[in-house]
Tab-separated table of C-alpha atoms in Angstrom:
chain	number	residue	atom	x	y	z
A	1	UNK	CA	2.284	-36.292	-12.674
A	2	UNK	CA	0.467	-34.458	-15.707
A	3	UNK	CA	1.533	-31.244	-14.376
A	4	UNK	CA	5.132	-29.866	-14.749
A	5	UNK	CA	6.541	-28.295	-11.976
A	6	UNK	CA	10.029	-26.117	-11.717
A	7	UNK	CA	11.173	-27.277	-8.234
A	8	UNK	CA	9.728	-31.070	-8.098
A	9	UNK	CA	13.248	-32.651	-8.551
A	10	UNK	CA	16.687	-31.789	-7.154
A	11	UNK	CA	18.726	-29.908	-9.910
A	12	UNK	CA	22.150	-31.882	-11.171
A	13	UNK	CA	25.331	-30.601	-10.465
A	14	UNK	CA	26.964	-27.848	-13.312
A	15	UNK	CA	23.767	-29.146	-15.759
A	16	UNK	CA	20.775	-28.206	-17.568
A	17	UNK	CA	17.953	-29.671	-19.395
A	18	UNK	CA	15.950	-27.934	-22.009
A	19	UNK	CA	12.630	-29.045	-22.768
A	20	UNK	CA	11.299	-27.845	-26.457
A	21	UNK	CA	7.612	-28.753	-27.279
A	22	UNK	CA	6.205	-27.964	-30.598
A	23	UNK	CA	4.681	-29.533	-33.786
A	24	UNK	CA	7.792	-30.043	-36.078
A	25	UNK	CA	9.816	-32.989	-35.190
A	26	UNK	CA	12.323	-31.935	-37.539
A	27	UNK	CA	12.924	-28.396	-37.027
A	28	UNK	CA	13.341	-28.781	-33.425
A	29	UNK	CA	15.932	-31.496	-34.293
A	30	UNK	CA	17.877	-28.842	-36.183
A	31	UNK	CA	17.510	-26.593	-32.794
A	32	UNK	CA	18.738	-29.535	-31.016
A	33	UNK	CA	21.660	-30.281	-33.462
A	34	UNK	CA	22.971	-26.540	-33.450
A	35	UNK	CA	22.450	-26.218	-29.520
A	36	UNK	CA	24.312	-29.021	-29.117
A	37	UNK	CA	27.122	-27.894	-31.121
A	38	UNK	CA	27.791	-24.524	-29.084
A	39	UNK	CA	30.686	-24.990	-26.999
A	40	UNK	CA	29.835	-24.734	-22.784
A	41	UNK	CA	30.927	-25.796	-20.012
A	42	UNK	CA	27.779	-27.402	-18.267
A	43	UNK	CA	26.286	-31.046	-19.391
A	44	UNK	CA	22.882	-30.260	-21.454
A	45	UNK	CA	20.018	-32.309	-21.976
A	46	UNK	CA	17.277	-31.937	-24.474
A	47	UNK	CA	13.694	-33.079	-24.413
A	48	UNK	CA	11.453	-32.607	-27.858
A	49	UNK	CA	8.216	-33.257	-27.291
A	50	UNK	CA	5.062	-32.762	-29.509
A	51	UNK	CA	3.073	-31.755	-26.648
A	52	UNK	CA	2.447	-31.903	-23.107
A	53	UNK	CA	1.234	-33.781	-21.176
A	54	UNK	CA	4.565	-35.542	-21.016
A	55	UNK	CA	4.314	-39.497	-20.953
A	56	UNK	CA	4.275	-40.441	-17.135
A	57	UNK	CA	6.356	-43.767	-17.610
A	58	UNK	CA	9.271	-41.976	-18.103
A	59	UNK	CA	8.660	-39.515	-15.183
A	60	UNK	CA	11.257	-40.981	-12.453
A	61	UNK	CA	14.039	-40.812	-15.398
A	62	UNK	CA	13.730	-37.171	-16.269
A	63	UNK	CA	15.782	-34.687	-14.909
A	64	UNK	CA	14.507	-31.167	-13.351
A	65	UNK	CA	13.225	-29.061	-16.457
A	66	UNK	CA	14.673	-25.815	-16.519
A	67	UNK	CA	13.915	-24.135	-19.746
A	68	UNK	CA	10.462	-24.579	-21.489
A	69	UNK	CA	10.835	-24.001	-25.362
A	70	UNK	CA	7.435	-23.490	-27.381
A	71	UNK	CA	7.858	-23.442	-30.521
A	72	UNK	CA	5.172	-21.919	-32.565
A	73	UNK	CA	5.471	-21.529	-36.553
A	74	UNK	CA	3.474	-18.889	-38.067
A	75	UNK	CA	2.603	-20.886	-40.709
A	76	UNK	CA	0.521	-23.057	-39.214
A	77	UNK	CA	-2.563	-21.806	-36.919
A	78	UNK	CA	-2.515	-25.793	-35.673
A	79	UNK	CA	1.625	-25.002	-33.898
A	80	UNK	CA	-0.533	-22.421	-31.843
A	81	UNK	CA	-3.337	-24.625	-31.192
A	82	UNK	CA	-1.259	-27.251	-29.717
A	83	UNK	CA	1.030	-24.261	-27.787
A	84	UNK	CA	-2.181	-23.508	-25.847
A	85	UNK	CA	-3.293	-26.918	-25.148
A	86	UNK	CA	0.181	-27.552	-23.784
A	87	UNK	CA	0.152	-24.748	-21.407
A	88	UNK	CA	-2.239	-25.723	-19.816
A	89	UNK	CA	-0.156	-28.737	-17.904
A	90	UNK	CA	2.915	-26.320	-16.944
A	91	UNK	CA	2.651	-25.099	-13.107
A	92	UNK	CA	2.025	-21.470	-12.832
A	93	UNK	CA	5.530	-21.235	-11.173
A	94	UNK	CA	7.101	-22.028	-14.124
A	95	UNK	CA	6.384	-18.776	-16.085
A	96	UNK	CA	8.569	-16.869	-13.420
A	97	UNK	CA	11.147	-16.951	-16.020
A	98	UNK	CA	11.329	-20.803	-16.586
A	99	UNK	CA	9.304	-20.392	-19.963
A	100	UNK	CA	9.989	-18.740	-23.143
A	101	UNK	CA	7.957	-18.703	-26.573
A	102	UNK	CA	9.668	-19.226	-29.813
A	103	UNK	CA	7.946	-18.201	-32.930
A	104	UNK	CA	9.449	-19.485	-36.035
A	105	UNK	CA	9.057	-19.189	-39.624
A	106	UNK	CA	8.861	-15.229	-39.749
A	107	UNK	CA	11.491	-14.905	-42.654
A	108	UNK	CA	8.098	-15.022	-45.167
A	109	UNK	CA	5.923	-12.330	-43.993
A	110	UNK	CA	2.952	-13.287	-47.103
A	111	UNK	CA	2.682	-17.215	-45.641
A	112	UNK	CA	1.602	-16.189	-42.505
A	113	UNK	CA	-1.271	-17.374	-40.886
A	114	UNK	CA	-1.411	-16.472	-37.546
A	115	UNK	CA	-1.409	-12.559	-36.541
A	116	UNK	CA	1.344	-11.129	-34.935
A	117	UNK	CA	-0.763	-9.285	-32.698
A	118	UNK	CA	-2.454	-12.723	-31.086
A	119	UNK	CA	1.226	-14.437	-30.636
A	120	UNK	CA	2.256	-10.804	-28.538
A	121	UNK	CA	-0.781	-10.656	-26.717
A	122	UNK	CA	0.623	-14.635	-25.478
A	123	UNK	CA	3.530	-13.889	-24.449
A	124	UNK	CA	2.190	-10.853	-22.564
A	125	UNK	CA	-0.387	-13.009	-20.728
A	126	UNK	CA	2.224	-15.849	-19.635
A	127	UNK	CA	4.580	-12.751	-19.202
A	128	UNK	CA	7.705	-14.926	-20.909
A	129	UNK	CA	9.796	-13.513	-23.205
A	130	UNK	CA	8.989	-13.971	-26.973
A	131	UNK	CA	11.781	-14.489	-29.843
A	132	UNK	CA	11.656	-14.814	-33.552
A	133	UNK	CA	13.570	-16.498	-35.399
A	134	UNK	CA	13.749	-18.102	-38.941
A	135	UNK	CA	14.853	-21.930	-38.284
A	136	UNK	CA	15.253	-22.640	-41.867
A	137	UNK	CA	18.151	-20.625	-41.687
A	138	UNK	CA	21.721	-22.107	-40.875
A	139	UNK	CA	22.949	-18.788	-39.603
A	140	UNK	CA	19.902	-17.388	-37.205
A	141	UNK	CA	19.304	-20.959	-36.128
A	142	UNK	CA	23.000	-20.731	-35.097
A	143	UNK	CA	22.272	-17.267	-33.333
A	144	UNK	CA	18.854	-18.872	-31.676
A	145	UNK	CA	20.889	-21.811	-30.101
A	146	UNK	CA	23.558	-19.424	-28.921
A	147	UNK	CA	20.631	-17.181	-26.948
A	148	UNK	CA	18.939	-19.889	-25.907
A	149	UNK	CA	21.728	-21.680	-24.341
A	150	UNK	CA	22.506	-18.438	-22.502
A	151	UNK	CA	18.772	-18.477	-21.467
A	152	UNK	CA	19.167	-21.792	-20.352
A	153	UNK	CA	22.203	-21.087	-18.385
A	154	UNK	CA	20.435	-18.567	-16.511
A	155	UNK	CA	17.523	-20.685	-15.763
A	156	UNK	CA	19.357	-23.321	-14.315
A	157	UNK	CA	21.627	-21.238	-12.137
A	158	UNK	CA	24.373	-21.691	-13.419
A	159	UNK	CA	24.763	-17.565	-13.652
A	160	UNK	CA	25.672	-16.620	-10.116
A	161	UNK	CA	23.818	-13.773	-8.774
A	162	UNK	CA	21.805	-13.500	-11.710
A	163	UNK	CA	18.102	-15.926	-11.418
A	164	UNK	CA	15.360	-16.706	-14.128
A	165	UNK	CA	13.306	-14.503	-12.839
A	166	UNK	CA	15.681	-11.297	-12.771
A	167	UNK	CA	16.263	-11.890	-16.291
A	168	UNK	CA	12.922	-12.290	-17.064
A	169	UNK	CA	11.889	-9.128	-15.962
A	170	UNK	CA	15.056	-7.396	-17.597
A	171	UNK	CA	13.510	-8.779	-20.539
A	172	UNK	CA	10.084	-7.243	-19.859
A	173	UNK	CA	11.176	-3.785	-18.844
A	174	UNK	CA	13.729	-3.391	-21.878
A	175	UNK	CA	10.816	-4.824	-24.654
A	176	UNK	CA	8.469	-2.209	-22.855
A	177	UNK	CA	10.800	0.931	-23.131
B	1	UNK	CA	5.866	-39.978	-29.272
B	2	UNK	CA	7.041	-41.193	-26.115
B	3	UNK	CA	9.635	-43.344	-28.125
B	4	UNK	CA	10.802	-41.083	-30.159
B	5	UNK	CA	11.316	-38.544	-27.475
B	6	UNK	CA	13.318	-41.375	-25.089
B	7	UNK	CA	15.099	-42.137	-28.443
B	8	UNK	CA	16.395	-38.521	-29.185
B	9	UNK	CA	17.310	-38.082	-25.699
B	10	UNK	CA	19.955	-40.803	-25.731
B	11	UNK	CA	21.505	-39.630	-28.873
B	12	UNK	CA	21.233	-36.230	-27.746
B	13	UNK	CA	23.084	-37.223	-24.100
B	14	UNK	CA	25.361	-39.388	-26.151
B	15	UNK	CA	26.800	-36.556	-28.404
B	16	UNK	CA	27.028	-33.838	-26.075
B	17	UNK	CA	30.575	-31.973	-25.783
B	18	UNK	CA	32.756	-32.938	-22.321
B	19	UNK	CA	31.373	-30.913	-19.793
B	20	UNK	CA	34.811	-30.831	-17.588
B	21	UNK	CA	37.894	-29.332	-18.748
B	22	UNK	CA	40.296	-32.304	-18.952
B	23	UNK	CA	43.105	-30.906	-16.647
B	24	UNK	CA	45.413	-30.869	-13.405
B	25	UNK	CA	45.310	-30.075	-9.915
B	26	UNK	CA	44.412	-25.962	-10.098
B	27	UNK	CA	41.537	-26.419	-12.813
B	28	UNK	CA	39.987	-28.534	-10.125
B	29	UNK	CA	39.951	-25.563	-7.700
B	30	UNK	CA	38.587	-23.586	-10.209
B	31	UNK	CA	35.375	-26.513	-10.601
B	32	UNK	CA	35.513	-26.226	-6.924
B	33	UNK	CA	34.630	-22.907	-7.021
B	34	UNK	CA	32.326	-22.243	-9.819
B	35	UNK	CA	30.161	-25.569	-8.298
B	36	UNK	CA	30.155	-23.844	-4.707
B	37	UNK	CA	28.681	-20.599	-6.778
B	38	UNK	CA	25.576	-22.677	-8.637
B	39	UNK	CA	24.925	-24.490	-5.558
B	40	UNK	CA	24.439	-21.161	-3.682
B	41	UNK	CA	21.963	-19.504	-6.374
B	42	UNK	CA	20.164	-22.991	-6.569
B	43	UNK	CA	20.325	-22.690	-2.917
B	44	UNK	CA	18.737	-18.999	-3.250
B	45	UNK	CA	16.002	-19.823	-5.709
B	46	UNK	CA	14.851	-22.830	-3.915
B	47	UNK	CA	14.687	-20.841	-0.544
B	48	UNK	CA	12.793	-18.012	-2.539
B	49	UNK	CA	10.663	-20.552	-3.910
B	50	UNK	CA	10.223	-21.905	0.159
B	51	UNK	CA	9.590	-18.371	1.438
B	52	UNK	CA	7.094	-18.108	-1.511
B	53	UNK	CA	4.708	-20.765	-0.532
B	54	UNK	CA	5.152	-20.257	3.631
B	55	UNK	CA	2.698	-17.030	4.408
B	56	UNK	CA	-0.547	-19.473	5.683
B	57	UNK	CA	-3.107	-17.113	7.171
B	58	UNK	CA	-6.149	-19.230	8.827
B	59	UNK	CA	-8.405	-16.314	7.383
B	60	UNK	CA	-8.617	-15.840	3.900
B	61	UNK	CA	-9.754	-12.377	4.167
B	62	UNK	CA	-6.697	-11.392	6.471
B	63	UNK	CA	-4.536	-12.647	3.828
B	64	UNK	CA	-6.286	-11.010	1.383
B	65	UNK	CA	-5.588	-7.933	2.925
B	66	UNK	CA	-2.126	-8.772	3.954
B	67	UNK	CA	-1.407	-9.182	-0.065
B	68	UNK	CA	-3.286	-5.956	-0.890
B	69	UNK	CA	-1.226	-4.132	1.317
B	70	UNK	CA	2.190	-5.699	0.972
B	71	UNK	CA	0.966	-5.042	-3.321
B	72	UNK	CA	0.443	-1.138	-2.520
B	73	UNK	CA	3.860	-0.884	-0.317
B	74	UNK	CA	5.350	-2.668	-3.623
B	75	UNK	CA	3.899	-0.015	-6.087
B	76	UNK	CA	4.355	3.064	-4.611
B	77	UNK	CA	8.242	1.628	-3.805
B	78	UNK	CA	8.346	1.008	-7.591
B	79	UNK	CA	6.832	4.284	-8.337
B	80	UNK	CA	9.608	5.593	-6.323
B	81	UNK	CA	12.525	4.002	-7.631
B	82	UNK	CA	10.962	4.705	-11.253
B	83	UNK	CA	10.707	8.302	-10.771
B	84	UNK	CA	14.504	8.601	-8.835
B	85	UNK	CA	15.643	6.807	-12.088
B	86	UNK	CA	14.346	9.141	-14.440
B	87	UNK	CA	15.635	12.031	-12.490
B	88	UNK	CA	19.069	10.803	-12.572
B	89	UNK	CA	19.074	9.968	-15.879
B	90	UNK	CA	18.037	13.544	-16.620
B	91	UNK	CA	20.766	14.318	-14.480
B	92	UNK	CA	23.422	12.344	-16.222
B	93	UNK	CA	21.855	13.543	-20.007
B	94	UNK	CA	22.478	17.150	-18.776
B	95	UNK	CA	26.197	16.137	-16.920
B	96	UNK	CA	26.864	14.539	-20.519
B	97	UNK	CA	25.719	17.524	-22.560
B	98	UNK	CA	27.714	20.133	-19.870
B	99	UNK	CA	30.867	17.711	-21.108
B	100	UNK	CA	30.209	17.396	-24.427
B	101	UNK	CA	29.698	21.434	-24.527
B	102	UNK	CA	32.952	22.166	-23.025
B	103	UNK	CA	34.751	20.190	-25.182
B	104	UNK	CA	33.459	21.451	-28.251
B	105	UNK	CA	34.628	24.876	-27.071
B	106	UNK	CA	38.400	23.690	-26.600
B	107	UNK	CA	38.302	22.938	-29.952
B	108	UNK	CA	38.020	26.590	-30.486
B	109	UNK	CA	36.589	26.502	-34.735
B	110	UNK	CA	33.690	29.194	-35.601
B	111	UNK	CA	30.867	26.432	-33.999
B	112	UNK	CA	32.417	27.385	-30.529
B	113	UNK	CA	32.361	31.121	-31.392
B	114	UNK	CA	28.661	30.953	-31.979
B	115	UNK	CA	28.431	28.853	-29.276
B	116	UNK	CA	30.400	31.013	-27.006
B	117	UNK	CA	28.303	34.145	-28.168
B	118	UNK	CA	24.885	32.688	-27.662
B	119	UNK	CA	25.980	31.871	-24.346
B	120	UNK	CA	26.964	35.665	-23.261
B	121	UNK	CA	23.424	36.622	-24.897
B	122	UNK	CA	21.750	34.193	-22.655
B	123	UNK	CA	23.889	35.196	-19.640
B	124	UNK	CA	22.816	38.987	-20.452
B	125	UNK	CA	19.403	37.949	-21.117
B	126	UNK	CA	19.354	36.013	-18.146
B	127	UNK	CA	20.656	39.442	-15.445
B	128	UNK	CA	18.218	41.378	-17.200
B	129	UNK	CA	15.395	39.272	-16.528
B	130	UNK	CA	16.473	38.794	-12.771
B	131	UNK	CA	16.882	42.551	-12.459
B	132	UNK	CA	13.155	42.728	-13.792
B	133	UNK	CA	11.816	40.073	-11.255
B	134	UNK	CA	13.435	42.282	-8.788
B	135	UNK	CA	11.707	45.200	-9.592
B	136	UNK	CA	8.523	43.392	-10.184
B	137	UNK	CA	8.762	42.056	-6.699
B	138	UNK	CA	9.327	45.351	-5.531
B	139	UNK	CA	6.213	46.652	-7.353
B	140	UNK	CA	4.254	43.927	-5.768
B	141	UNK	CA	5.444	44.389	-2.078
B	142	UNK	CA	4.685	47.995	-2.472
B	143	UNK	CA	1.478	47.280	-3.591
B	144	UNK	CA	0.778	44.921	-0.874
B	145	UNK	CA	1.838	47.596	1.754
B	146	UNK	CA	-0.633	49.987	0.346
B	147	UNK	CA	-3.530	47.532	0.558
B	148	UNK	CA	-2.439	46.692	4.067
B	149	UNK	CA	-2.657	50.490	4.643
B	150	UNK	CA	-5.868	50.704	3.528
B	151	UNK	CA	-7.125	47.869	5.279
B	152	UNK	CA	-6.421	48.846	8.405
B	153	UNK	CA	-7.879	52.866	7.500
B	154	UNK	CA	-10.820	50.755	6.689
B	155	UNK	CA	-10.571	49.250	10.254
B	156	UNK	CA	-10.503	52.798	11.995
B	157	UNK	CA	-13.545	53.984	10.179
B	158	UNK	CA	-15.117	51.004	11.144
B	159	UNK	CA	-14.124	51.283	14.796
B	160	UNK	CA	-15.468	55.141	14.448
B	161	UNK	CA	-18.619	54.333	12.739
B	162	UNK	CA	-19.270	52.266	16.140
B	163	UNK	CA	-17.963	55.056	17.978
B	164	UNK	CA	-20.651	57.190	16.537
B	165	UNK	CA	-23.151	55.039	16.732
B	166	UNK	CA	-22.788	54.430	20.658
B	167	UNK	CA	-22.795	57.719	20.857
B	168	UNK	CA	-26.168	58.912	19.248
B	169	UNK	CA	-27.431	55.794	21.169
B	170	UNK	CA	-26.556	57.640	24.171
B	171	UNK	CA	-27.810	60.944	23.143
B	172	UNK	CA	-31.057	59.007	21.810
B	173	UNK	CA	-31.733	57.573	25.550
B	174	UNK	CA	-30.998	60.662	27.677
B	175	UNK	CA	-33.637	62.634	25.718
B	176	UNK	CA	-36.282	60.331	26.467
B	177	UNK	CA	-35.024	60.757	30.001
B	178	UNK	CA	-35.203	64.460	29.431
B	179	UNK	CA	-38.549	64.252	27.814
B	180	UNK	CA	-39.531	62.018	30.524
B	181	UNK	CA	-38.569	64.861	33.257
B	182	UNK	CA	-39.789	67.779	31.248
B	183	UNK	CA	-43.277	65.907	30.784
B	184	UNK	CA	-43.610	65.485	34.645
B	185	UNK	CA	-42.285	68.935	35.033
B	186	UNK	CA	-44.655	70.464	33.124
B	187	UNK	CA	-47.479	67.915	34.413
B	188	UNK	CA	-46.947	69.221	37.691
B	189	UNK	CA	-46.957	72.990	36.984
B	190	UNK	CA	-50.126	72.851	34.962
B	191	UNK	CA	-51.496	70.893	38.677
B	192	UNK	CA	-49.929	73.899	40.595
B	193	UNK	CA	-51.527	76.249	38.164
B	194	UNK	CA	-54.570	74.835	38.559
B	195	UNK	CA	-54.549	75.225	41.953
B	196	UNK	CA	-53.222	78.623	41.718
B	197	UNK	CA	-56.421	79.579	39.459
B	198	UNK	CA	-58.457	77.773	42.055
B	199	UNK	CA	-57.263	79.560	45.008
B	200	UNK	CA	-57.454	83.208	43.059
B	201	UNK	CA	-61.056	82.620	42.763
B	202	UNK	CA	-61.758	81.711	46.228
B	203	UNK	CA	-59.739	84.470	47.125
B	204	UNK	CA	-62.129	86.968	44.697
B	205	UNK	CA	-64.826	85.411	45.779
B	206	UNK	CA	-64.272	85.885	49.202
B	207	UNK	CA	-63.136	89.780	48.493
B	208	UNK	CA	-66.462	89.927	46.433
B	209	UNK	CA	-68.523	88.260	49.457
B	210	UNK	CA	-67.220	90.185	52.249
B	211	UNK	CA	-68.908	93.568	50.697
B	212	UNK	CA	-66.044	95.423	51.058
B	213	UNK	CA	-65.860	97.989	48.786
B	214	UNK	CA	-62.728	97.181	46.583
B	215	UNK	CA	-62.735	100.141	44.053
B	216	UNK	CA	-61.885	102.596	47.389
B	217	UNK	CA	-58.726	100.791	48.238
B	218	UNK	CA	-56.318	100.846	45.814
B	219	UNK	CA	-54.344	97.500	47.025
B	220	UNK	CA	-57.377	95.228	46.831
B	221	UNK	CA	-58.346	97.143	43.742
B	222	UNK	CA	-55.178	96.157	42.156
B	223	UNK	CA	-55.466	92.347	43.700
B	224	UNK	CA	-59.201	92.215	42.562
B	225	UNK	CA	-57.762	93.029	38.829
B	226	UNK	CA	-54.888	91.183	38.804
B	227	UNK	CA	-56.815	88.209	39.969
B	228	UNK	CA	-58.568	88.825	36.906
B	229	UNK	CA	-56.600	87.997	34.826
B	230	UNK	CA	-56.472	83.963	34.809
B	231	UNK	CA	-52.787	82.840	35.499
B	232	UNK	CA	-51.631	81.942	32.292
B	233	UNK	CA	-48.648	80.406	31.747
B	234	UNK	CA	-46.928	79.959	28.359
């Protein structure tokens, strides 16, 4: 199936998996690492891909995505390029909450090569929230892994009375104000 | 890619923390417990998701309209809650300002003489200012009762005016009644007159004719003369 879809599988019991697409193996390694590292009490499983489509063979092994990393450096105009070729094979559904956009590399502000204004007007048009962060560093990659396990959390369920989309919106209406 | 990928996601299962709290018989309860809570949200978002999908209309246009109007209801609920927010966060802002007021006076230091004193000068400012809406208002139903007055004087002399005219109306037709009789009146006296003239001639005539001598006789001397004269009426 080319297309990723929130609900296709059943969802494990007390888990999560993560899915984080973007250009730089390595970085998102690092993410990885440091997620992996923050203490919960839920079984986690990351997927790095470059980009999506996601390799069909594999399909039946997967388990049911529930958090959709891009990862976008602002370095590079060809991270971006690949973000919006990938989202084209996510299911609409899946930006009810299920995605988020991740734009690294903002710790130089004179290297930058994409404008700030084009990566806001994305995340306004797939309505998911957008976070910066500065990989390179130890200490905000620690902070980024620590929100974006507790995004994860959420997305999966794990957060009784509390759903993706809820905290999507809470998102929305507190960037807006 | 697809190798790597598998590759990473073994190591990365492999060297993930324990997930369950190694334990006895209560933490187990506990699992219990926070399981039956994921299970119901996952239960809730899949049913949302199920609800989601159901509405099938046969007509597109029906469910067109269906979504336009359920999209309205929506925004003028959000509108709504939106505004109620606002209000009550006005209201809270002032409740916290009333609090934070008071306190400052208890503390009783030259701030919360100043404070105290602006506050008589707006309580003073504020009787005077209902005292002169009072008196304005009075004004201003005074002046209303006036220009009631005078629209209903204006009303009379209407009414009057009408009155009047009616009346000359009136007057206007029973003079060309009058006219009318006084014109037939005076038609018919001129005929009698006529007549009158008519038959004082014959009558002369017939004095004159039957040779008598008039001047002897004083009483057909006087009829003779008078008929003379022709009947003239002003």
């Amino acid at each position: 199936m080319a297309v990723l879809r929130p609900l296709d599988k059943l969802p494990g019991l007390n888990s999560a998996a993560l899915l984080l697409v973007g250009s730089d193996e390595e970085l998102q390694q690092k993410l990885a690492e440091a997620i992996l590292q923050e203490k919960r009490d839920f079984k986690i499983s990351i997927h790095i891909a470059t980009s999506l489509p996601l390799p069909s063979e594999r399909d039946h092994l997967r388990p049911r995505i529930d958090l959709i990393v891009f990862v976008i450096d602002i370095k590079s105009k060809c991270s971006l390029k690949n973000v919006e070729a990938s989202l084209a094979y996510v299911d609409a559904t899946f930006f009810l909450g299920k995605v988020c956009f991740l734009v690294t590399g903002v710790g130089r502000v004179n290297c930058c090569s994409i404008e700030t204004n084009a990566i806001c007007k994305l995340g306004e048009a797939y309505c998911s929230p957008m976070l910066f962060c500065e990989l390179e560093l130890e200490g905000v990659r620690v902070s980024t892994a620590q929100r974006l396990l507790r995004m994860l959390q959420i997305c999966a369920g794990l957060v009784p009375g509390f759903s993706a989309l809820s905290f999507s919106l809470l998102m929305r209406n507190s960037a807006d104000d | 890619m697809a190798d790597m990928s598998w590759n990473l996601e073994q190591e990365l299962e492999q060297g993930r923390a324990p997930a369950w709290p190694q334990g006895g018989h209560d933490v187990g309860v506990l699992k219990l417990l926070r399981l039956r809570d994921q299970m119901k949200q996952l239960l809730m978002e899949y049913s949302a998701a199920v609800r989601g999908g159901e509405t099938t209309f046969l007509d597109q246009v029906v469910e067109e309209k269906h979504i336009q109007g359920v999209t309205e209801d929506l925004q003028t609920d959000k509108e709504e809650i939106e505004v109620s927010f606002w209000n009550k966060t006005l209201a809270l802002q002032r409740i916290q300002l009333m609090a934070a007021l008071r306190n400052k006076m208890k503390q009783d230091d030259k701030d919360s003489c100043l404070i105290l004193e602006t506050v008589n000068r707006i309580v003073l400012l504020s009787q005077a200012i209902i005292k002169y809406q009072q008196l304005a208002h009075e004004k201003k139903q005074k002046l209303i009762d006036i220009k009631r007055k005078r629209l209903s004087l204006k009303k009379d002399q209407r009414r009057k005016l009408q009155q009047i005219q009616t009346m000359k109306k009136k007057q206007k037709k029973e003079k060309g009644n009058k006219n009318l009789d006084e014109a037939k009146m005076l038609q018919n006296l001129e005929k009698e007159r006529l007549m009158t003239t008519v038959i004082q001639n014959v009558f002369q005539n017939i004095i004159i004719g039957s040779g008598v001598n008039w001047a002897e006789d004083p009483s057909l001397k006087a009829i003779v003369l008078q008929l003379e004269k022709n009947v003239h009426l002003p």
